[in-house]
Coordinates of C-alpha atoms in Angstrom, one line a residue:
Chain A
X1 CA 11.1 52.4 -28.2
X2 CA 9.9 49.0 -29.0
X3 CA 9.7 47.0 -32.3
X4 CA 6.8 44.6 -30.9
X5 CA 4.6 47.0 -33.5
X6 CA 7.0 47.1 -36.3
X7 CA 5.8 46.9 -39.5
X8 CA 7.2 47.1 -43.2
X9 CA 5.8 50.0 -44.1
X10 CA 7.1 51.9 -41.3
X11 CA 10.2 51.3 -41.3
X12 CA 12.2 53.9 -43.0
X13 CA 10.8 56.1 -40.3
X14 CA 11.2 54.1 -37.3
X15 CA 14.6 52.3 -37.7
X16 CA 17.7 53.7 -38.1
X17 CA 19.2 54.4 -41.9
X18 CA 22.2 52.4 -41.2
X19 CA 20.7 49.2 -40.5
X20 CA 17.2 49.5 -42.7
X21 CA 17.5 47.4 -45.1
X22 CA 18.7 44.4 -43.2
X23 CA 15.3 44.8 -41.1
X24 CA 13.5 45.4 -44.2
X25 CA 14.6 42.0 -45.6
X26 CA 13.5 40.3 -42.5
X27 CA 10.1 41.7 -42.0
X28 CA 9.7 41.1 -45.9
X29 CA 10.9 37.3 -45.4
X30 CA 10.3 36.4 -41.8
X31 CA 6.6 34.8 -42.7
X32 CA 8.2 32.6 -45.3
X33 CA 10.7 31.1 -43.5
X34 CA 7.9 30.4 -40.7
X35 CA 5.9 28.7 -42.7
X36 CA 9.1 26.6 -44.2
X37 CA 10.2 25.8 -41.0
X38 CA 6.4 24.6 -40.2
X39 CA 6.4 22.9 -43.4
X40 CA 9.8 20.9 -42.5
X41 CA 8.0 20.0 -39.6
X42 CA 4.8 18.7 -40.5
X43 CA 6.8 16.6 -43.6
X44 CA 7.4 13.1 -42.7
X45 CA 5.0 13.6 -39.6
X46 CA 1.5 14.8 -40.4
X47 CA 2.1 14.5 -44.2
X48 CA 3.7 11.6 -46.2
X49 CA 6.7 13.2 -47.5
X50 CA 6.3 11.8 -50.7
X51 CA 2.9 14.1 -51.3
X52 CA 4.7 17.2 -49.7
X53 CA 9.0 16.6 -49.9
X54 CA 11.0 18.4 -46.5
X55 CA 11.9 22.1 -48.2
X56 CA 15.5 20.5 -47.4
X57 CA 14.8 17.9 -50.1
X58 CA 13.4 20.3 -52.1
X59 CA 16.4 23.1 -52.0
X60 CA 18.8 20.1 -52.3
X61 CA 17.2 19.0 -55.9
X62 CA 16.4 22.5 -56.6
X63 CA 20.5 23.2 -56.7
X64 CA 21.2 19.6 -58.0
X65 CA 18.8 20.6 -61.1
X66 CA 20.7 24.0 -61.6
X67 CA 24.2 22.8 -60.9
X68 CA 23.5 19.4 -63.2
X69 CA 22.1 21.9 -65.8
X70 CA 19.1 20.2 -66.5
X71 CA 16.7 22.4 -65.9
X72 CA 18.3 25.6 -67.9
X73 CA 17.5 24.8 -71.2
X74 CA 13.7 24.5 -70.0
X75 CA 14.3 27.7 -68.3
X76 CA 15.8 29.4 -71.6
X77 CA 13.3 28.3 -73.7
X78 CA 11.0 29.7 -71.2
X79 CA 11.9 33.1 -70.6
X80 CA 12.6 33.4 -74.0
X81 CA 8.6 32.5 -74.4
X82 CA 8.4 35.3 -72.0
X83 CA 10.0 37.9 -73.5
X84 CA 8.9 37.5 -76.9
X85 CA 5.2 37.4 -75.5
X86 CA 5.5 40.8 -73.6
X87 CA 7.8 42.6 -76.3
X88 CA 4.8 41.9 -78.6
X89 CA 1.9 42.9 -75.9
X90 CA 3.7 45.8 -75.2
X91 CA 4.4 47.1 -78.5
X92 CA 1.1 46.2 -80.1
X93 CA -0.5 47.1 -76.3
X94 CA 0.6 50.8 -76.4
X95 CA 0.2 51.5 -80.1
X96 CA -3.1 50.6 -79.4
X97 CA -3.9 52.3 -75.9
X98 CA -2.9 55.5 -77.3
X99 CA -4.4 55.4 -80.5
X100 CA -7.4 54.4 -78.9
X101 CA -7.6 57.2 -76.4
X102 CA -6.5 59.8 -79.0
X103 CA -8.9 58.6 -82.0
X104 CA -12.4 58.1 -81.7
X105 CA -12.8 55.2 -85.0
X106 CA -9.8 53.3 -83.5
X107 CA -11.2 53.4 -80.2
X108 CA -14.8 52.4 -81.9
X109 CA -13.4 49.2 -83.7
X110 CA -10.9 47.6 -81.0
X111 CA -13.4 48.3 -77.7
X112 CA -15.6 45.5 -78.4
X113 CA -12.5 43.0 -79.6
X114 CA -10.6 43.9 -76.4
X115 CA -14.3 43.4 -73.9
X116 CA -14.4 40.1 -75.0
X117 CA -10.8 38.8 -74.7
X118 CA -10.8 40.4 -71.1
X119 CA -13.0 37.8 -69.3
X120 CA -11.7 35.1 -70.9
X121 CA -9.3 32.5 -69.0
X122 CA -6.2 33.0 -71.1
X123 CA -5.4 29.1 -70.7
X124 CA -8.8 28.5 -72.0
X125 CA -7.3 29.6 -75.5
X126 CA -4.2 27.2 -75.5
X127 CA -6.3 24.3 -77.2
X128 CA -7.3 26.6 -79.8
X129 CA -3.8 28.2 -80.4
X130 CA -2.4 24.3 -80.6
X131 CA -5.0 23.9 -83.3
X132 CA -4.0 27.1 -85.3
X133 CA -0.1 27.0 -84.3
X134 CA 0.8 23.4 -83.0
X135 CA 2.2 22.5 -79.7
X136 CA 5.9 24.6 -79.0
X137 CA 7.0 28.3 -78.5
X138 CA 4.3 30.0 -80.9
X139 CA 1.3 29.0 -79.2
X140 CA 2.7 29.4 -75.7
X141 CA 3.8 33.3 -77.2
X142 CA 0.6 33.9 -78.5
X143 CA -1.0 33.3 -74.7
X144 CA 1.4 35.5 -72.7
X145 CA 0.9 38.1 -75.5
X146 CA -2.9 38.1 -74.9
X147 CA -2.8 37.9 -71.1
X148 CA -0.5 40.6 -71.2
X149 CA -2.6 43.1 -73.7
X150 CA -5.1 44.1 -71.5
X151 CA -2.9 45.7 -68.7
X152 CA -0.9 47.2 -70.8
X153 CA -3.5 48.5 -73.3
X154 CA -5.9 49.5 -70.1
X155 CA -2.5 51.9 -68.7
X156 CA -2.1 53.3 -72.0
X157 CA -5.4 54.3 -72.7
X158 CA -6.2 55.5 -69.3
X159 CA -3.0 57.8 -69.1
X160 CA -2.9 59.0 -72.6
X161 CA -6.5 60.2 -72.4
X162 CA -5.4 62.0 -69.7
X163 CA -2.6 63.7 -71.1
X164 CA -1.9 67.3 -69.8
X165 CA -4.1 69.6 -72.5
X166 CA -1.0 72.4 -71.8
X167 CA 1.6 70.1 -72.8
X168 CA 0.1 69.6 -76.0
X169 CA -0.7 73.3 -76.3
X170 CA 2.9 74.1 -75.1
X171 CA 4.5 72.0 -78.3
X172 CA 2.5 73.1 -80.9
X173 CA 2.7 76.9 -79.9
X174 CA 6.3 76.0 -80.1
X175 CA 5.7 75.1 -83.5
X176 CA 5.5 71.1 -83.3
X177 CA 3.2 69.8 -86.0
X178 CA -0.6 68.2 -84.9
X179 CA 1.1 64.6 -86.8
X180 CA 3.7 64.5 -84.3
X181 CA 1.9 65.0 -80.7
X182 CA 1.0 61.6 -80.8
X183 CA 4.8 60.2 -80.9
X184 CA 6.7 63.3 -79.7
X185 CA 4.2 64.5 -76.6
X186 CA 1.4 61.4 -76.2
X187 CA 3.9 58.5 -75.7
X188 CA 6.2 60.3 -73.3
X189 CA 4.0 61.8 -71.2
X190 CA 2.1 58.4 -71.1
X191 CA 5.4 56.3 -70.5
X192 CA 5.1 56.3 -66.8
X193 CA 1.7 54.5 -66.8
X194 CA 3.3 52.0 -69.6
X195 CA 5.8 51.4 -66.9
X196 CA 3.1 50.6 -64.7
X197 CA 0.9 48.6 -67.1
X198 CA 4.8 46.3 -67.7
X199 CA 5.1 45.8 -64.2
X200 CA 1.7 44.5 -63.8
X201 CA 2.0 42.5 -66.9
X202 CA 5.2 40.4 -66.1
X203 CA 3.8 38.3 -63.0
X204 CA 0.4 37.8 -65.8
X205 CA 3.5 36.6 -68.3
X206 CA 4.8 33.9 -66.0
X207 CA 1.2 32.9 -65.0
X208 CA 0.3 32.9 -69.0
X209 CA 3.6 30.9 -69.8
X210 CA 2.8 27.9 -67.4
X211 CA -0.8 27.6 -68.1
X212 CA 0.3 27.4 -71.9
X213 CA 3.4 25.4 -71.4
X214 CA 1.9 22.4 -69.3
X215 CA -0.5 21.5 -72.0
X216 CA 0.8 22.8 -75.5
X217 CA 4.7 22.2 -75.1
X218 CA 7.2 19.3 -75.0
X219 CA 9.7 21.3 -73.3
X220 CA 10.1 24.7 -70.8
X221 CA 9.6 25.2 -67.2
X222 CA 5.3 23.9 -67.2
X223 CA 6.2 21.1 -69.4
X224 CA 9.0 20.2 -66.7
X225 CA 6.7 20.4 -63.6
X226 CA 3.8 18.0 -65.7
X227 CA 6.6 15.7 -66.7
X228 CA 7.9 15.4 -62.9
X229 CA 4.6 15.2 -61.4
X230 CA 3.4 12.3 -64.2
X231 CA 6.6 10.0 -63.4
X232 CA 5.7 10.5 -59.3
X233 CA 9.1 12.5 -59.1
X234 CA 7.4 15.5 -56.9
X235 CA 10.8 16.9 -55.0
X236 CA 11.6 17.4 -58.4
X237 CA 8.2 19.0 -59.3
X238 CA 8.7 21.1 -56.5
X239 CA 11.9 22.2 -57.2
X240 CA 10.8 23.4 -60.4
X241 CA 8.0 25.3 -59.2
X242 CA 10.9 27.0 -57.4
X243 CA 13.1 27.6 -60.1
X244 CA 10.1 29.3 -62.0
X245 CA 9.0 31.5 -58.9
X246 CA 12.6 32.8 -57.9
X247 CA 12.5 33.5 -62.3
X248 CA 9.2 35.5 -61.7
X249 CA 10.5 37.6 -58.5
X250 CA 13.6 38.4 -59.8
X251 CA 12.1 39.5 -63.2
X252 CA 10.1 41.9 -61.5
X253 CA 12.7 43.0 -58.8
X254 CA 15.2 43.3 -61.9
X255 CA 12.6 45.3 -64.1
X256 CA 11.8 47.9 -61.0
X257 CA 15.4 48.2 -60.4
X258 CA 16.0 48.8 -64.0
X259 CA 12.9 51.2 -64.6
X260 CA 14.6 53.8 -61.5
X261 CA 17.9 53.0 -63.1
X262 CA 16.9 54.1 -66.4
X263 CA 13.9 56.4 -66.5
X264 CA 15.2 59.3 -63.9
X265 CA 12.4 61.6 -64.6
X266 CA 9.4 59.7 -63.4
Chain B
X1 CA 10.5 97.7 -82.7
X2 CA 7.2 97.6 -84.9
X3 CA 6.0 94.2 -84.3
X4 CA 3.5 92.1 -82.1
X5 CA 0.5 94.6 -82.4
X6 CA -2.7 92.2 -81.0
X7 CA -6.0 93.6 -82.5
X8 CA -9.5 91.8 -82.2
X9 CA -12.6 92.7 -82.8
X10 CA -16.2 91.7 -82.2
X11 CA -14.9 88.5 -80.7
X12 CA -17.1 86.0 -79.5
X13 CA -16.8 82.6 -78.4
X14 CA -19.7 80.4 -77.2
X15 CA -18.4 77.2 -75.3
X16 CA -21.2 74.2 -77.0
X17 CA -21.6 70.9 -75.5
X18 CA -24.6 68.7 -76.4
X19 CA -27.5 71.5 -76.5
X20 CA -26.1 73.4 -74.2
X21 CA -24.9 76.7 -75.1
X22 CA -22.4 78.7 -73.1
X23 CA -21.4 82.3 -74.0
X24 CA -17.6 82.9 -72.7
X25 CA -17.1 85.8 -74.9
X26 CA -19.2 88.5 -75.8
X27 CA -18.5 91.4 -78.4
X28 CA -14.9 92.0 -77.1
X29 CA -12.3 94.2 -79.2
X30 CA -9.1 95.8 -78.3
X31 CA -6.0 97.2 -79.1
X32 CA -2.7 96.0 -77.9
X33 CA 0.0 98.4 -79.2
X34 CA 3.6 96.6 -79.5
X35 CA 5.7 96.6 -76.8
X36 CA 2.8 97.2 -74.3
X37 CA 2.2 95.8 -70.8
X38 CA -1.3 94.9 -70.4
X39 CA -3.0 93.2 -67.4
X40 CA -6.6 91.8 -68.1
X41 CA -8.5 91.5 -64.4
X42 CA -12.2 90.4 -64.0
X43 CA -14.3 88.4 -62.1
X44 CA -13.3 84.5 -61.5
X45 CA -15.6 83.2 -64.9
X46 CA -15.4 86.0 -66.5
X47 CA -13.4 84.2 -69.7
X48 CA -10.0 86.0 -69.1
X49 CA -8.0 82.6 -69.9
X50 CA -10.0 81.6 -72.5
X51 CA -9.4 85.6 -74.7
X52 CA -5.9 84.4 -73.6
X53 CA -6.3 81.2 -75.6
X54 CA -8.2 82.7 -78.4
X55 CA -5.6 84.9 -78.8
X56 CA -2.9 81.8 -78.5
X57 CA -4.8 80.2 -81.3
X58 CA -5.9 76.9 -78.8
X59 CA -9.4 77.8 -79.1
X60 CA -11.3 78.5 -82.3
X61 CA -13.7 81.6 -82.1
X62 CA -17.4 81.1 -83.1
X63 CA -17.4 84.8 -84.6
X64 CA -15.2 88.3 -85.2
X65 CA -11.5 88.8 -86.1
X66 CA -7.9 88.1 -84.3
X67 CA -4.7 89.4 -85.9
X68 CA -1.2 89.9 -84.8
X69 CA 0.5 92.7 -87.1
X70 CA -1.9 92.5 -89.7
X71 CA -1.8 88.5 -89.9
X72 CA -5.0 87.0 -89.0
X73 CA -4.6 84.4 -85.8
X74 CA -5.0 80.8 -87.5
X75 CA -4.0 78.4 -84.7
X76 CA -1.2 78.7 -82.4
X77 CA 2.3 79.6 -83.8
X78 CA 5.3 81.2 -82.9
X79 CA 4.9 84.8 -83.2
X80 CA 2.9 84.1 -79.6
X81 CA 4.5 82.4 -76.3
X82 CA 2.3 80.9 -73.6
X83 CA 3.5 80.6 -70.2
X84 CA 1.1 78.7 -67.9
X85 CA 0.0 78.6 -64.4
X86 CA 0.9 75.1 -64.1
X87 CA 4.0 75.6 -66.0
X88 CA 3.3 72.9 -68.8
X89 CA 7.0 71.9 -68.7
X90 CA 8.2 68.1 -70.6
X91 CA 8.5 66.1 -67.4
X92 CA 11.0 63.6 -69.9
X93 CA 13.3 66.3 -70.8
X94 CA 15.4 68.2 -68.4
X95 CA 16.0 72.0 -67.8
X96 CA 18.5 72.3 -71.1
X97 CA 15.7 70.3 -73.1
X98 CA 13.1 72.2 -72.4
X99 CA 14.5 75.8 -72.8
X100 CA 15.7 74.2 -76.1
X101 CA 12.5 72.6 -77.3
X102 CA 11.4 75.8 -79.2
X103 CA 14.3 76.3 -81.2
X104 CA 14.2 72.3 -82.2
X105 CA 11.2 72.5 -83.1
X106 CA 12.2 75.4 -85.1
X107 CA 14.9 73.6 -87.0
X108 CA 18.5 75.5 -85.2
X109 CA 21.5 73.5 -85.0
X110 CA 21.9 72.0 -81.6
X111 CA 25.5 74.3 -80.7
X112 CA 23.5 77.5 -81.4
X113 CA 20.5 75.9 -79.3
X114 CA 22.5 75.2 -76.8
X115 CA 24.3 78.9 -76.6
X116 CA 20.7 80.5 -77.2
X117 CA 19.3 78.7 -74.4
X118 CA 21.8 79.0 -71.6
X119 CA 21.6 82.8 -72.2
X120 CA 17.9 82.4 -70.8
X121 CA 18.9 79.9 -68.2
X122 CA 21.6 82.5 -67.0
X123 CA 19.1 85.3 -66.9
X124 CA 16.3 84.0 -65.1
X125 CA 19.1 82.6 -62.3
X126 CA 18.9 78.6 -62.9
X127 CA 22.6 78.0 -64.2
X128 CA 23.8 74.9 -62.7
X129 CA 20.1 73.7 -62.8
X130 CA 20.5 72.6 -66.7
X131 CA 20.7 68.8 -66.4
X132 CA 17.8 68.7 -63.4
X133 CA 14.2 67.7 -64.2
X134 CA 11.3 69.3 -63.6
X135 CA 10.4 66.8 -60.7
X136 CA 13.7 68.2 -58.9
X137 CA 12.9 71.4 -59.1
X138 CA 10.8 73.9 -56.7
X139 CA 7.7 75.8 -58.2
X140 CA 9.5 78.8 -58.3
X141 CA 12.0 77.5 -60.3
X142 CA 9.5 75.8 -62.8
X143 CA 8.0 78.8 -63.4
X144 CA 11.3 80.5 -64.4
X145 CA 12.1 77.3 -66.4
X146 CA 9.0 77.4 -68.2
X147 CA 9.6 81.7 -68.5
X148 CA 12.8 81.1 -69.9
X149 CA 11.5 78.1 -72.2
X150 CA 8.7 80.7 -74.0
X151 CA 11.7 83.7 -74.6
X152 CA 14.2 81.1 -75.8
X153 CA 12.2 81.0 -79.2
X154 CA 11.9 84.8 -79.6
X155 CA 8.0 84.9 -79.4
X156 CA 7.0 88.4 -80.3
X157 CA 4.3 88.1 -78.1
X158 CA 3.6 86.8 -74.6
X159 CA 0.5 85.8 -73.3
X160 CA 0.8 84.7 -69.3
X161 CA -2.0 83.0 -67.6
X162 CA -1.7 83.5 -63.9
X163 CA 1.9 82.7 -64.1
X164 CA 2.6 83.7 -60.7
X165 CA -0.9 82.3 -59.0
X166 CA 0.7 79.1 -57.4
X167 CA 3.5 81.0 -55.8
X168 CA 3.6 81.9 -52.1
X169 CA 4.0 86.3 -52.2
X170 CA 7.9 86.6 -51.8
X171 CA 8.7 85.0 -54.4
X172 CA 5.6 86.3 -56.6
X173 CA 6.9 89.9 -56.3
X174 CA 10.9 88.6 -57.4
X175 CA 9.5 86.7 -59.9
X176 CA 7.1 90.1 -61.1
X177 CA 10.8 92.2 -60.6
X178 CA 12.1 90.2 -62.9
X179 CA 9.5 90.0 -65.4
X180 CA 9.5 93.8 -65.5
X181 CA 13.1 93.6 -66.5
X182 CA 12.9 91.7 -69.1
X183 CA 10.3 92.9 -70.3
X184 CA 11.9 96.2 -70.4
X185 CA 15.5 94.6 -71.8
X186 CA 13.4 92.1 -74.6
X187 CA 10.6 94.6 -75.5
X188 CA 8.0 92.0 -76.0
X189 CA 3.9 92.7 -75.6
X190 CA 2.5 91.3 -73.1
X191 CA -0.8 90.3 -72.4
X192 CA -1.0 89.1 -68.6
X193 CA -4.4 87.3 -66.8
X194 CA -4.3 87.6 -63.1
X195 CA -7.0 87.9 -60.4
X196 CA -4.8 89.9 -58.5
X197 CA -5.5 93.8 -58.6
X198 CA -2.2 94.7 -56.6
X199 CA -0.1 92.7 -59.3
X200 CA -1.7 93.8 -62.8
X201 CA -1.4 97.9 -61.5
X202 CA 2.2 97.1 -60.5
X203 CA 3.3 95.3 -63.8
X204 CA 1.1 97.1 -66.3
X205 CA 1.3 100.0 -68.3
X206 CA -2.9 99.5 -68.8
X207 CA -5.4 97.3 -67.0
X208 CA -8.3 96.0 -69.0
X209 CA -11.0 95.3 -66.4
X210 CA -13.5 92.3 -67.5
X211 CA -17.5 92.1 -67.1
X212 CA -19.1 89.5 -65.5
X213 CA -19.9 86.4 -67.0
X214 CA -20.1 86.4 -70.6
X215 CA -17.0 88.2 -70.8
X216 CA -16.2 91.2 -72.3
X217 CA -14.7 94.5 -71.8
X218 CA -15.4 96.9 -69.3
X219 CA -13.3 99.4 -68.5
X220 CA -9.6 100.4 -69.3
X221 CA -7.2 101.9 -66.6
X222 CA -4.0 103.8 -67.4
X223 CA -1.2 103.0 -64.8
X224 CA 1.3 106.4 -65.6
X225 CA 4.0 105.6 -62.5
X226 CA 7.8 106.1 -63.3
X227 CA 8.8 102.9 -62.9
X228 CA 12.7 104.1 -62.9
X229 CA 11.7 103.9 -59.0
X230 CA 12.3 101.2 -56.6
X231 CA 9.2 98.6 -55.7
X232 CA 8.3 101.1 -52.4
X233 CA 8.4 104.3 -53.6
X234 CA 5.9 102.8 -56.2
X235 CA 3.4 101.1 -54.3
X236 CA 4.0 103.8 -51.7
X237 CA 3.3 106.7 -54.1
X238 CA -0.6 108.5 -54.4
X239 CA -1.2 108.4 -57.5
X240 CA -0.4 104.4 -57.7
X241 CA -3.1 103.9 -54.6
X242 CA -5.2 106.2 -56.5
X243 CA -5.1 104.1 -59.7
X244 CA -5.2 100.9 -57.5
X245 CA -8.5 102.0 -56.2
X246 CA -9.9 102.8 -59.6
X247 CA -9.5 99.0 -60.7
X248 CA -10.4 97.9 -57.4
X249 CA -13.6 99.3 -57.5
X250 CA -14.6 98.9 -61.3
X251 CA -13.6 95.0 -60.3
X252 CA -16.0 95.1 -57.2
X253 CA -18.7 96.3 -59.1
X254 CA -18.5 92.7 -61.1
X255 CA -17.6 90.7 -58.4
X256 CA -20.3 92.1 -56.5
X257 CA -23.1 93.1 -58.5
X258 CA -25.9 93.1 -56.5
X259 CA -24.8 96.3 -54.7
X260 CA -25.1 98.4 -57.7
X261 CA -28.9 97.8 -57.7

């Protein structure tokens, strides 16, 4: 057999168990570390290192900023930005998906509010939120809360329209009351597409959070990578780029992990 | 055992959307005495399910009367128990939690829930199965999990929709077996919609045979076997074939109409 044709999404049925996810880790990373060892290369040679730093300098500064602690009370006050942006999008999100797909009026007054936030650039509203909440954490809330609506709204609505007609049929002839479909049969049956509409949302969170933090904060992760890049320090800039990426991946690696973890019967 | 009479009369249901008007039902009464088996056959169309969920209290008729022992049909309620062809089970809750959602529902204390329900679970064979959910489980088993669900709350009534449809034929005829027995243990009325002629004459005491589109009633067949016998001797026996051929043929008629020109 040979591996010349290997790819990802084969592999659970062309490599042995015992040794899959090893080979799945390389294929996933193999095209990184390519284009790092390229990048190593060409820094210093074809490009002055000072406008692109060796990854070497880079993963140096990026452990220097961790071990030294600088960087973590930017990173706290970012992911707390984070979570406090996508609790409120998804709680307001899928009040509002469902009641929009199970009532005509609600569905009515929001559409129109919701078709013109979609096309919007979401950093296109920080100067606006500065001007109604200042520069610091509420403004840069308020952006990954709207950036995060719409997925989360558009999986809501879209599933709980859907909803199996027997399921509801199956809870009232069981004697459930028509008030408590929406909480007791709507919601659950619609949580796996919620799930769905959080996953998409978190990488729109992190994207929301550093649009809002580079102009409208004077500290957090965006704020960090403006300040490094302004006083020429880019291996640092870099680094924190890093620090926010790796923040981004594992976010959604530890939320799919948790979601298999916690909801069994999806 | 006195209760879960079905009577309707002069039913009629016309489906409307925009100015479209579609007549499912047309002028359809019948009788179902308590504790009877009834199979209601017709032609795919014909507005079989939707009697079924007239008679569930889903759908809303546009004209004549429903009642169950004298009580008017006024939405869908307890006295009646649907068991779907899809199943219809909670995909969030798990075997225990669904066989038990009735009785919550119905305000009884979690212990007695609990005891109620795992006297269903035993009886249609998924002990050991209560923690699973549905997505674990085969269709076969859904189906008895979704059986066992609809008795758990004592429905008076039961009212299956091609229950049995998805199944491949083994496990259709174990699964009609055991329908038989508990009907027979349970004494419910039933009111079961299938296509299949072969499974309404085996399960049913009468067969109601359905027009052609808009639906209504045709003709009635009495199915007199002793059912003390065994599956073969049954289907084996003359006067079954006999009785067979009668629905067969009053169904052909509907499904093929242009022959009787």
């Amino acid at each position: 057999m040979s591996y010349a044709n290997l790819r990802l999404a084969d592999v659970e049925e062309t490599v042995p168990e015992s040794i899959q996810r090893p080979v799945r880790f390389l294929l996933e990373w193999i095209p990184l570390f390519i284009v790092i060892g390229f990048w190593e290369f060409a820094s210093g040679v074809f490009v002055p290192s000072v406008v692109l730093p060796p990854p070497s300098e880079v993963a140096s500064v990026t452990w220097e900023l961790l071990v030294s602690g600088d960087v973590l009370p930017h990173l706290q006050i970012s992911l707390f930005r984070v979570g406090v942006g996508l609790a409120l999008s998804i709680s307001i999100g899928v009040l509002l998906g469902v009641g929009m797909a199970r009532s005509d009026p609600v569905e009515d007054f929001f559409e129109v509010f919701l078709a013109l936030i979609y096309p919007i650039p979401k950093a296109a509203l920080v100067p606006l939120a500065i001007l109604w909440l200042g520069v610091g954490t509420e403004t840069a809330v308020l952006i990954v809360f709207l950036a995060c609506l719409l997925p989360i709204v558009l999986n809501s609505y879209n599933s709980a329209r859907d909803v199996d007609q027997n399921l509801i049929w199956s809870a009232q002839m069981m004697g459930m009351p028509s008030w408590k479909i929406p909480l007791k049969v709507v919601i659950p049956a619609t949580i796996p597409s919620i799930l769905t509409g959080i996953r998409q949302a978190i990488p729109i969170a992190f994207i929301a959070l550093v649009s809002a933090e580079l102009i409208a904060s004077n500290e957090g992760v965006g704020f960090e990578i403006l300040r490094y890049s302004e006083v020429g320090a880019y291996t640092h800039m870099f680094a924190v780029l890093v620090i926010i990426s790796a923040a981004a991946f594992f976010a959604v690696r530890g939320y799919e992990w948790l979601e298999q973890k916690v909801v069994r019967w999806t | 055992m006195v209760e879960g009479h079905v009577t309707i009369s002069n039913l009629e249901k016309v489906y409307e959307s925009g100015a479209e008007r579609t007549k499912a039902i047309d002028d359809l009464s019948l009788e179902v005495p308590s504790g009877e088996f009834l199979s209601v056959v017709g032609p795919s169309g014909c507005g079989k399910s939707t009697l079924l969920y007239l008679v569930a209290g889903f759908l809303e008729a546009s004209s004549g009367t429903m009642a169950v022992d004298d009580q008017s049909i006024n939405g869908p309620g307890t006295d009646r128990g649907v068991v779907f062809q899809d199943y219809a089970l909670f995909p969030w809750r798990t075997v225990m939690g669904n066989v038990t959602y009735g009785l919550e529902q119905n305000g009884v204390a979690k212990e007695e829930r609990r005891s109620r329900a795992q006297r269903f679970i035993d009886m249609m064979d998924l002990d050991g199965f209560e923690d699973k959910y549905p997505k674990e489980l085969s269709g076969g088993m859904k189906q008895r999990v979704a059986l066992a669900r609809t008795l758990a709350y004592d429905p008076k009534i039961l009212l299956m929709d091609e229950p049995f449809g998805a199944l491949d034929q083994p496990l259709r005829e174990l699964l009609q077996d055991h329908l038989l027995d508990i009907w027979r243990d349970l004494e419910k009325t039933v009111m079961f919609i299938t296509h299949d002629v072969e499974e309404a004459v085996y399960l049913s005491e009468r067969v109601m045979i359905m027009t052609r589109h808009p639906g209504t009633k045709k003709a009635s067949v009495e199915i007199d076997v002793d059912r003390s016998q065994d599956r073969e001797d049954i289907i084996m026996s003359d006067e079954y074939t006999d009785m067979k051929n009668q629905v067969w043929q009053s169904l052909r008629e509907e499904t093929q109409p242009e022959k009787q020109l």
